[in-house]
Structure formats: structure tokens, C-alpha cells
Amino acid sequence: AWLGGLKKQKGKEEIQLEKDEPIYRAGVMDLSICKDSMLWVATNGSGLIVKRLDQEWLLDEKYGMKSGVCNTVLVDTVEPIAWIGTPRGLAWITQAENENKPFQVRWMDQKTGLLGNDIRKIHMHQQQLLILSTAGITVLDPYRKWETAIPPSIILTDLLVGDEHFPLEEKVR
């Protein structure tokens, strides 16, 4: 959780966003900035806030998000994609051509290949998306066409740290 809150500078005045803008009152869980300076803010109840200069969009349940709680956000450095972890699965958001609805929201959950729905952290490592949920880690190819195929789940049974193997007591389902 974001303990200090978000502030914006207006002239010489510093404004606490939670007081000035109601969508920030739910609290900030995570944030990420993409290469075109677009700020992605995951909140604990208001959904996902996307800001660029003087433009701001709220991606909430009305917009297509399955949850107003967004635990984590990762902006891709290669493709114009943002990955959002929620208690109800993984959203991936791409830019759309529609001025009224400039983002397209798609979903993946346990039924379509994730080990668990409650996504806590997302990390990109060597062109693989590592998705940490309360049920385990799912490893995905982030540039695959998700609409046509169910991605395979990776189940960790052994952990290698340096040269030392650590077998996991319980296999993650």
C-alpha cells in the first residue's frame, strides 16, 4: 500500500490527491510509468487510474475491469501493454483506436490458465511474465495471442538457488 499518498504540484502548492480527487481515496497499491510518461496507478477499490499530462482515465468495473481492487501493475517496455493483477485474475490492457474508450481490457483467470486468481505481483524476466498469486507462480509468454489458446501453467516442484536445489514440500496445483 502507498502510505504517503500521491501529491501533485500546482504552482508552488502541493496538493494531496486523496483530499482533492475522490478516486484516490481508496488508496494506492502500486504504480508504474511507461516510456511515453503515462502513469498507471493501481488502487485499492477505485480501479486503475491512467494519467498522461492533463488527461486522466478511470478503468473501473464500468470500463471492463472485474474488480475495483488492483494489487499490482506492470507496464511492458516492448509492447504497449499494461498487466494488472487483481483478486479476480489478470487484466492486460492495450491502447484502442476509440477516443471515447482509448483502452481495451482483456482478462485471464484460473479457468484460462492461471494457477490462482488472486494476483499479488507481476514481474517480467527474460521475455517471460512471472505472475505471483496466492496459489503459486504462473509463467507466461506475454506476446502470445491469448484469445485463441489457453496458456500452459508452469508448476514449480524444485527451487534452484545458486548451485543448491531445494525441493518444494507441496506441489502447487
XYZ file of N, CA and C in Angstrom:
519
model
N 0.839 -1.180 0.000
C 0.000 0.000 0.000
C 0.884 1.243 0.000
N 0.386 2.292 -0.557
C 1.102 3.553 -0.656
C 0.790 4.365 0.581
N 1.717 4.427 1.514
C 1.441 5.040 2.810
C 1.413 6.562 2.759
N 2.265 7.160 1.959
C 2.345 8.613 1.927
C 1.303 9.264 1.043
N 0.655 8.508 0.195
C -0.319 9.065 -0.726
C 0.360 9.696 -1.929
N -0.441 10.131 -2.873
C 0.086 10.811 -4.056
C -0.138 12.305 -3.914
N 0.838 13.070 -4.382
C 0.726 14.523 -4.343
C 0.961 15.058 -5.738
N 0.332 16.200 -6.042
C 0.631 16.873 -7.300
C 1.020 18.306 -6.990
N 1.835 18.859 -7.860
C 2.320 20.222 -7.703
C 1.435 21.135 -8.536
N 0.881 22.174 -7.923
C 0.087 23.180 -8.621
C 0.706 24.519 -8.271
N 1.565 25.001 -9.188
C 2.343 26.195 -8.871
C 3.322 25.856 -7.766
N 3.293 26.613 -6.665
C 4.135 26.315 -5.513
C 3.407 25.463 -4.481
N 2.118 25.220 -4.740
C 1.287 24.480 -3.793
C 1.352 22.976 -4.061
N 1.471 22.197 -2.993
C 1.438 20.742 -3.077
C 0.059 20.268 -2.648
N -0.596 19.482 -3.492
C -1.956 19.025 -3.203
C -1.946 17.519 -3.003
N -2.501 17.078 -1.894
C -2.651 15.651 -1.607
C -3.839 15.154 -2.431
N -3.600 14.208 -3.355
C -4.651 13.770 -4.275
C -5.830 13.101 -3.569
N -5.593 12.429 -2.457
C -6.697 11.775 -1.747
C -7.741 12.786 -1.264
N -7.293 14.001 -0.959
C -8.216 15.032 -0.487
C -8.886 15.756 -1.654
N -8.119 15.972 -2.742
C -8.586 16.766 -3.876
C -9.409 15.948 -4.885
N -9.064 14.677 -5.066
C -9.719 13.851 -6.081
C -10.231 12.558 -5.446
N -11.553 12.359 -5.412
C -12.157 11.221 -4.707
C -11.698 9.841 -5.167
N -11.306 9.677 -6.442
C -10.919 8.341 -6.896
C -9.650 7.838 -6.219
N -8.863 8.736 -5.623
C -7.639 8.324 -4.947
C -7.873 7.953 -3.478
N -9.074 8.147 -2.965
C -9.335 7.870 -1.545
C -9.227 6.397 -1.194
N -9.388 5.513 -2.175
C -9.294 4.084 -1.916
C -7.869 3.665 -1.564
N -6.910 4.477 -1.872
C -5.510 4.162 -1.567
C -4.784 3.587 -2.768
N -3.519 3.914 -2.880
C -2.690 3.459 -3.988
C -1.984 2.176 -3.568
N -2.096 1.138 -4.404
C -1.442 -0.143 -4.135
C -0.103 -0.261 -4.873
N -0.043 0.284 -6.088
C 1.157 0.158 -6.912
C 1.073 1.198 -8.020
N 2.203 1.510 -8.642
C 2.180 2.393 -9.802
C 3.341 2.063 -10.707
N 3.188 2.459 -11.975
C 4.209 2.213 -12.980
C 4.134 3.333 -14.024
N 5.264 3.669 -14.607
C 5.315 4.700 -15.635
C 5.861 4.064 -16.909
N 5.159 4.291 -18.026
C 5.640 3.727 -19.291
C 6.517 4.743 -20.014
N 7.104 4.307 -21.143
C 8.092 5.133 -21.822
C 7.541 6.439 -22.385
N 6.213 6.530 -22.591
C 5.638 7.796 -23.065
C 5.117 8.647 -21.902
N 5.640 8.398 -20.702
C 5.328 9.150 -19.482
C 3.885 8.997 -19.021
N 3.221 7.938 -19.426
C 1.874 7.664 -18.930
C 2.009 6.975 -17.568
N 1.299 7.487 -16.576
C 1.335 6.956 -15.224
C 0.157 6.012 -15.021
N 0.424 4.801 -14.553
C -0.596 3.784 -14.276
C -0.640 3.592 -12.773
N -1.814 3.832 -12.159
C -1.952 3.786 -10.704
C -2.983 2.716 -10.335
N -2.526 1.685 -9.628
C -3.408 0.626 -9.145
C -3.944 1.044 -7.787
N -5.265 1.013 -7.613
C -5.865 1.451 -6.350
C -6.534 0.284 -5.621
N -6.817 0.508 -4.373
C -7.466 -0.488 -3.518
C -8.973 -0.244 -3.455
N -9.622 -0.206 -4.630
C -11.067 -0.061 -4.640
C -11.625 0.833 -5.728
N -10.819 1.743 -6.274
C -11.310 2.632 -7.330
C -11.010 2.114 -8.728
N -10.238 1.044 -8.850
C -9.849 0.534 -10.148
C -8.457 0.988 -10.523
N -8.238 1.183 -11.817
C -6.939 1.585 -12.334
C -7.059 2.998 -12.890
N -6.145 3.862 -12.494
C -6.134 5.240 -12.969
C -4.956 5.392 -13.935
N -5.228 5.927 -15.099
C -4.185 6.160 -16.105
C -4.122 7.659 -16.355
N -2.933 8.245 -16.221
C -2.756 9.686 -16.384
C -1.655 9.962 -17.398
N -1.935 10.940 -18.276
C -0.902 11.464 -19.184
C -1.145 12.963 -19.297
N -0.180 13.754 -18.897
C -0.294 15.208 -18.899
C -1.599 15.626 -18.226
N -2.501 16.293 -18.936
C -3.754 16.731 -18.339
C -4.895 15.754 -18.563
N -4.618 14.600 -19.157
C -5.659 13.601 -19.400
C -5.639 12.561 -18.289
N -6.819 12.071 -17.941
C -6.929 11.040 -16.918
C -8.092 10.121 -17.257
N -7.874 8.818 -17.119
C -8.911 7.828 -17.367
C -9.024 6.948 -16.134
N -10.245 6.582 -15.804
C -10.503 5.646 -14.723
C -11.007 4.348 -15.345
N -10.233 3.298 -15.182
C -10.632 1.983 -15.671
C -11.168 1.212 -14.475
N -12.483 1.184 -14.362
C -13.145 0.518 -13.243
C -14.051 -0.586 -13.782
N -14.958 -1.069 -12.944
C -15.841 -2.159 -13.360
C -16.746 -1.735 -14.527
N -17.112 -0.463 -14.597
C -17.913 0.032 -15.726
C -17.119 -0.014 -17.033
N -15.810 0.109 -16.928
C -14.935 0.123 -18.097
C -14.590 -1.296 -18.569
N -14.802 -2.291 -17.718
C -14.484 -3.667 -18.093
C -13.563 -4.379 -17.118
N -13.157 -3.693 -16.068
C -12.352 -4.354 -15.041
C -13.278 -5.251 -14.213
N -12.785 -6.424 -13.799
C -13.603 -7.337 -12.996
C -13.555 -7.002 -11.519
N -12.657 -6.122 -11.142
C -12.505 -5.758 -9.739
C -12.042 -4.313 -9.641
N -12.526 -3.610 -8.614
C -12.041 -2.268 -8.330
C -10.724 -2.296 -7.580
N -10.378 -3.467 -7.046
C -9.114 -3.620 -6.326
C -8.054 -4.075 -7.326
N -7.001 -3.290 -7.456
C -5.872 -3.628 -8.320
C -4.643 -3.743 -7.425
N -4.116 -4.943 -7.284
C -2.987 -5.176 -6.372
C -1.656 -4.714 -6.931
N -1.473 -4.867 -8.242
C -0.173 -4.590 -8.832
C -0.331 -4.213 -10.300
N 0.621 -3.456 -10.816
C 0.608 -3.063 -12.226
C 2.030 -3.149 -12.775
N 2.151 -3.682 -13.999
C 3.426 -3.744 -14.694
C 3.199 -3.244 -16.111
N 3.957 -2.240 -16.512
C 3.869 -1.718 -17.872
C 4.987 -2.350 -18.675
N 4.635 -2.931 -19.816
C 5.588 -3.602 -20.683
C 6.511 -2.575 -21.321
N 7.783 -2.906 -21.468
C 8.740 -1.992 -22.087
C 8.872 -2.219 -23.588
N 8.310 -3.325 -24.107
C 8.409 -3.647 -25.528
C 7.115 -3.304 -26.262
N 6.019 -3.843 -25.794
C 4.708 -3.642 -26.402
C 3.906 -2.640 -25.573
N 2.938 -1.944 -26.176
C 2.096 -1.027 -25.387
C 1.019 -1.803 -24.620
N 1.471 -2.505 -23.587
C 0.588 -3.342 -22.769
C 0.838 -3.020 -21.306
N -0.227 -2.992 -20.527
C -0.104 -2.922 -19.073
C -0.745 -4.183 -18.508
N -0.080 -4.798 -17.565
C -0.568 -6.015 -16.914
C -1.024 -5.626 -15.510
N -2.259 -5.986 -15.147
C -2.840 -5.577 -13.872
C -3.242 -6.826 -13.084
N -2.725 -6.961 -11.883
C -3.083 -8.078 -11.012
C -4.194 -7.667 -10.063
N -5.263 -8.467 -10.033
C -6.406 -8.187 -9.164
C -6.759 -9.449 -8.377
N -7.671 -9.374 -7.423
C -8.137 -10.577 -6.725
C -8.966 -11.505 -7.621
N -9.357 -11.029 -8.800
C -10.199 -11.820 -9.696
C -9.485 -12.235 -10.980
N -8.155 -12.108 -11.007
C -7.390 -12.539 -12.165
C -6.453 -11.469 -12.685
N -5.987 -11.686 -13.916
C -5.006 -10.819 -14.558
C -5.662 -10.094 -15.723
N -5.577 -8.774 -15.703
C -6.061 -7.979 -16.834
C -4.856 -7.571 -17.651
N -4.999 -7.570 -18.964
C -3.987 -6.938 -19.790
C -4.687 -5.901 -20.633
N -4.086 -4.738 -20.646
C -4.726 -3.562 -21.217
C -3.860 -3.043 -22.360
N -4.490 -2.870 -23.508
C -3.806 -2.320 -24.677
C -4.522 -1.040 -25.087
N -3.840 -0.223 -25.857
C -4.466 1.006 -26.340
C -5.376 0.676 -27.510
N -6.526 1.326 -27.552
C -7.502 1.136 -28.618
C -7.565 2.407 -29.459
N -8.206 2.321 -30.592
C -8.318 3.470 -31.501
C -9.499 4.380 -31.150
N -10.346 3.992 -30.228
C -11.561 4.706 -29.879
C -11.248 5.872 -28.933
N -11.601 7.094 -29.310
C -11.341 8.258 -28.456
C -12.143 8.203 -27.155
N -13.377 7.694 -27.213
C -14.220 7.624 -26.019
C -13.784 6.521 -25.063
N -13.191 5.470 -25.599
C -12.718 4.355 -24.788
C -11.337 3.954 -25.333
N -10.286 4.699 -24.922
C -8.967 4.530 -25.543
C -8.194 3.277 -25.129
N -8.764 2.468 -24.231
C -8.076 1.253 -23.789
C -8.986 0.045 -23.960
N -8.375 -1.088 -24.276
C -9.110 -2.341 -24.358
C -8.649 -3.222 -23.209
N -9.616 -3.759 -22.443
C -9.320 -4.587 -21.284
C -9.656 -6.038 -21.621
N -8.686 -6.926 -21.398
C -8.907 -8.364 -21.577
C -8.534 -9.057 -20.269
N -9.039 -10.292 -20.093
C -8.871 -10.983 -18.814
C -8.354 -12.393 -18.968
N -7.624 -12.802 -17.959
C -7.199 -14.184 -17.810
C -7.394 -14.541 -16.332
N -7.846 -15.765 -16.093
C -8.028 -16.205 -14.710
C -7.702 -17.693 -14.613
N -8.109 -18.316 -13.521
C -7.821 -19.726 -13.295
C -8.422 -20.602 -14.392
N -9.564 -20.238 -14.902
C -10.220 -21.023 -15.940
C -9.467 -20.993 -17.267
N -8.649 -19.967 -17.461
C -7.922 -19.844 -18.724
C -6.411 -19.968 -18.568
N -5.948 -20.581 -17.470
C -4.536 -20.915 -17.384
C -3.746 -20.422 -16.195
N -4.275 -19.517 -15.383
C -3.529 -19.071 -14.203
C -3.655 -20.101 -13.083
N -2.632 -20.196 -12.237
C -2.711 -21.097 -11.085
C -3.713 -20.600 -10.058
N -3.849 -19.293 -9.928
C -4.787 -18.720 -8.975
C -5.265 -17.364 -9.466
N -6.401 -16.926 -8.951
C -6.978 -15.647 -9.368
C -6.436 -14.454 -8.599
N -6.049 -14.642 -7.341
C -5.623 -13.525 -6.500
C -4.168 -13.176 -6.817
N -3.980 -12.269 -7.785
C -2.648 -11.905 -8.281
C -2.044 -10.850 -7.361
N -0.846 -11.148 -6.830
C -0.177 -10.245 -5.889
C 0.969 -9.449 -6.500
N 1.677 -10.031 -7.481
C 2.832 -9.355 -8.074
C 3.039 -9.885 -9.481
N 3.508 -9.010 -10.380
C 3.811 -9.375 -11.761
C 5.227 -8.884 -12.053
N 6.011 -9.744 -12.682
C 7.404 -9.388 -12.989
C 7.747 -9.912 -14.376
N 8.510 -9.148 -15.151
C 8.992 -9.587 -16.452
C 10.449 -10.003 -16.293
N 10.757 -11.231 -16.726
C 12.131 -11.729 -16.643
C 12.448 -12.517 -17.908
N 13.440 -12.096 -18.641
C 13.893 -12.765 -19.864
C 12.724 -13.080 -20.808
N 11.931 -12.066 -21.099
C 10.785 -12.170 -22.022
C 9.710 -13.150 -21.542
N 9.665 -13.410 -20.239
C 8.620 -14.240 -19.650
C 7.928 -13.439 -18.557
N 6.618 -13.575 -18.493
C 5.835 -12.895 -17.473
C 5.682 -13.838 -16.285
N 6.155 -13.409 -15.121
C 6.033 -14.199 -13.893
C 4.886 -13.602 -13.088
N 3.847 -14.399 -12.858
C 2.642 -13.909 -12.207
C 2.502 -14.636 -10.875
N 2.684 -13.901 -9.785
C 2.606 -14.474 -8.450
C 1.188 -14.339 -7.920
N 0.574 -15.479 -7.613
C -0.753 -15.467 -6.999
C -0.659 -16.189 -5.665
N -1.731 -16.192 -4.916
C -1.736 -16.901 -3.643
C -1.650 -18.409 -3.843
N -1.882 -18.908 -5.073
C -1.808 -20.340 -5.363
C -0.463 -20.756 -5.943
N 0.393 -19.823 -6.310
C 1.692 -20.157 -6.890
C 2.084 -19.194 -7.984
N 3.108 -19.574 -8.738
C 3.640 -18.722 -9.807
C 3.261 -19.314 -11.157
N 2.684 -18.480 -12.009
C 2.407 -18.860 -13.392
C 3.410 -18.127 -14.274
N 4.008 -18.841 -15.220
C 4.963 -18.258 -16.150
C 4.325 -18.269 -17.536
N 4.252 -17.100 -18.173
C 3.602 -16.977 -19.475
C 4.477 -16.252 -20.476
N 4.261 -16.551 -21.745
C 4.842 -15.778 -22.834
C 3.925 -14.564 -23.023
N 4.388 -13.365 -22.723
C 3.493 -12.209 -22.736
C 3.055 -11.750 -24.125
N 3.710 -12.230 -25.186
C 3.401 -11.735 -26.522
C 2.600 -12.741 -27.350
N 2.090 -13.744 -26.698
C 1.276 -14.758 -27.357
C -0.142 -14.242 -27.551
N -0.842 -14.727 -28.549
C -2.238 -14.349 -28.783
C -3.121 -15.112 -27.806
N -3.624 -14.440 -26.786
C -4.362 -15.105 -25.703
C -5.772 -15.505 -26.098
N -6.359 -14.870 -27.102
C -7.750 -15.165 -27.437
C -7.926 -16.566 -28.016
N -6.887 -17.132 -28.610
C -7.052 -18.383 -29.343
C -6.533 -19.613 -28.615
N -5.798 -19.444 -27.562
C -5.230 -20.619 -26.890
C -5.144 -20.390 -25.390
N -5.291 -21.469 -24.653
C -5.121 -21.409 -23.199
C -3.641 -21.600 -22.908
N -3.027 -20.672 -22.197
C -1.593 -20.791 -21.932
C -1.313 -21.928 -20.951
N -0.189 -22.573 -21.100
C 0.146 -23.652 -20.171
C 0.567 -23.083 -18.823
N 0.244 -23.790 -17.769
C 0.695 -23.415 -16.435
C 2.042 -24.072 -16.175
N 2.886 -23.387 -15.445
C 4.162 -23.949 -15.023
C 4.012 -24.269 -13.544
N 4.332 -25.487 -13.162
C 4.220 -25.884 -11.763
C 5.624 -26.077 -11.217
N 5.960 -25.336 -10.170
C 7.281 -25.417 -9.573
C 7.329 -26.574 -8.584
N 8.313 -27.461 -8.778
C 8.485 -28.587 -7.862
C 9.846 -28.559 -7.195
N 10.763 -27.741 -7.728
C 12.116 -27.686 -7.218
C 12.615 -26.265 -7.403
N 13.332 -25.743 -6.424
C 13.860 -24.391 -6.486
C 15.377 -24.475 -6.511
N 16.014 -23.781 -7.456
C 17.458 -23.762 -7.576
C 17.946 -22.372 -7.192
N 18.767 -22.286 -6.139
C 19.371 -21.034 -5.699
C 20.872 -21.229 -5.785
N 21.489 -20.507 -6.719
C 22.915 -20.739 -6.980
C 23.073 -22.147 -7.525
N 23.871 -22.973 -6.844
C 24.055 -24.373 -7.242
C 23.283 -25.328 -6.344
N 22.476 -24.794 -5.433
C 21.800 -25.640 -4.448
C 20.324 -25.844 -4.797
N 19.875 -27.125 -4.765
C 18.479 -27.488 -5.045
C 17.678 -27.533 -3.754
N 16.452 -26.985 -3.806
C 15.531 -27.035 -2.684
C 14.219 -27.612 -3.192
N 13.945 -28.910 -2.913
C 12.657 -29.461 -3.351
C 11.519 -28.821 -2.550
N 10.434 -28.509 -3.236
C 9.290 -27.921 -2.560
C 8.465 -29.033 -1.929
N 8.050 -28.835 -0.689
C 7.323 -29.871 0.056
C 6.009 -30.221 -0.602
N 5.227 -29.211 -0.936
C 3.930 -29.457 -1.575
C 3.990 -28.916 -2.985
N 3.505 -29.695 -3.911
C 3.450 -29.223 -5.291
C 2.283 -28.263 -5.433
N 2.503 -27.174 -6.148
C 1.444 -26.195 -6.403
C 0.571 -26.747 -7.503
N -0.757 -26.721 -7.295
C -1.675 -27.235 -8.323
C -2.068 -26.138 -9.261
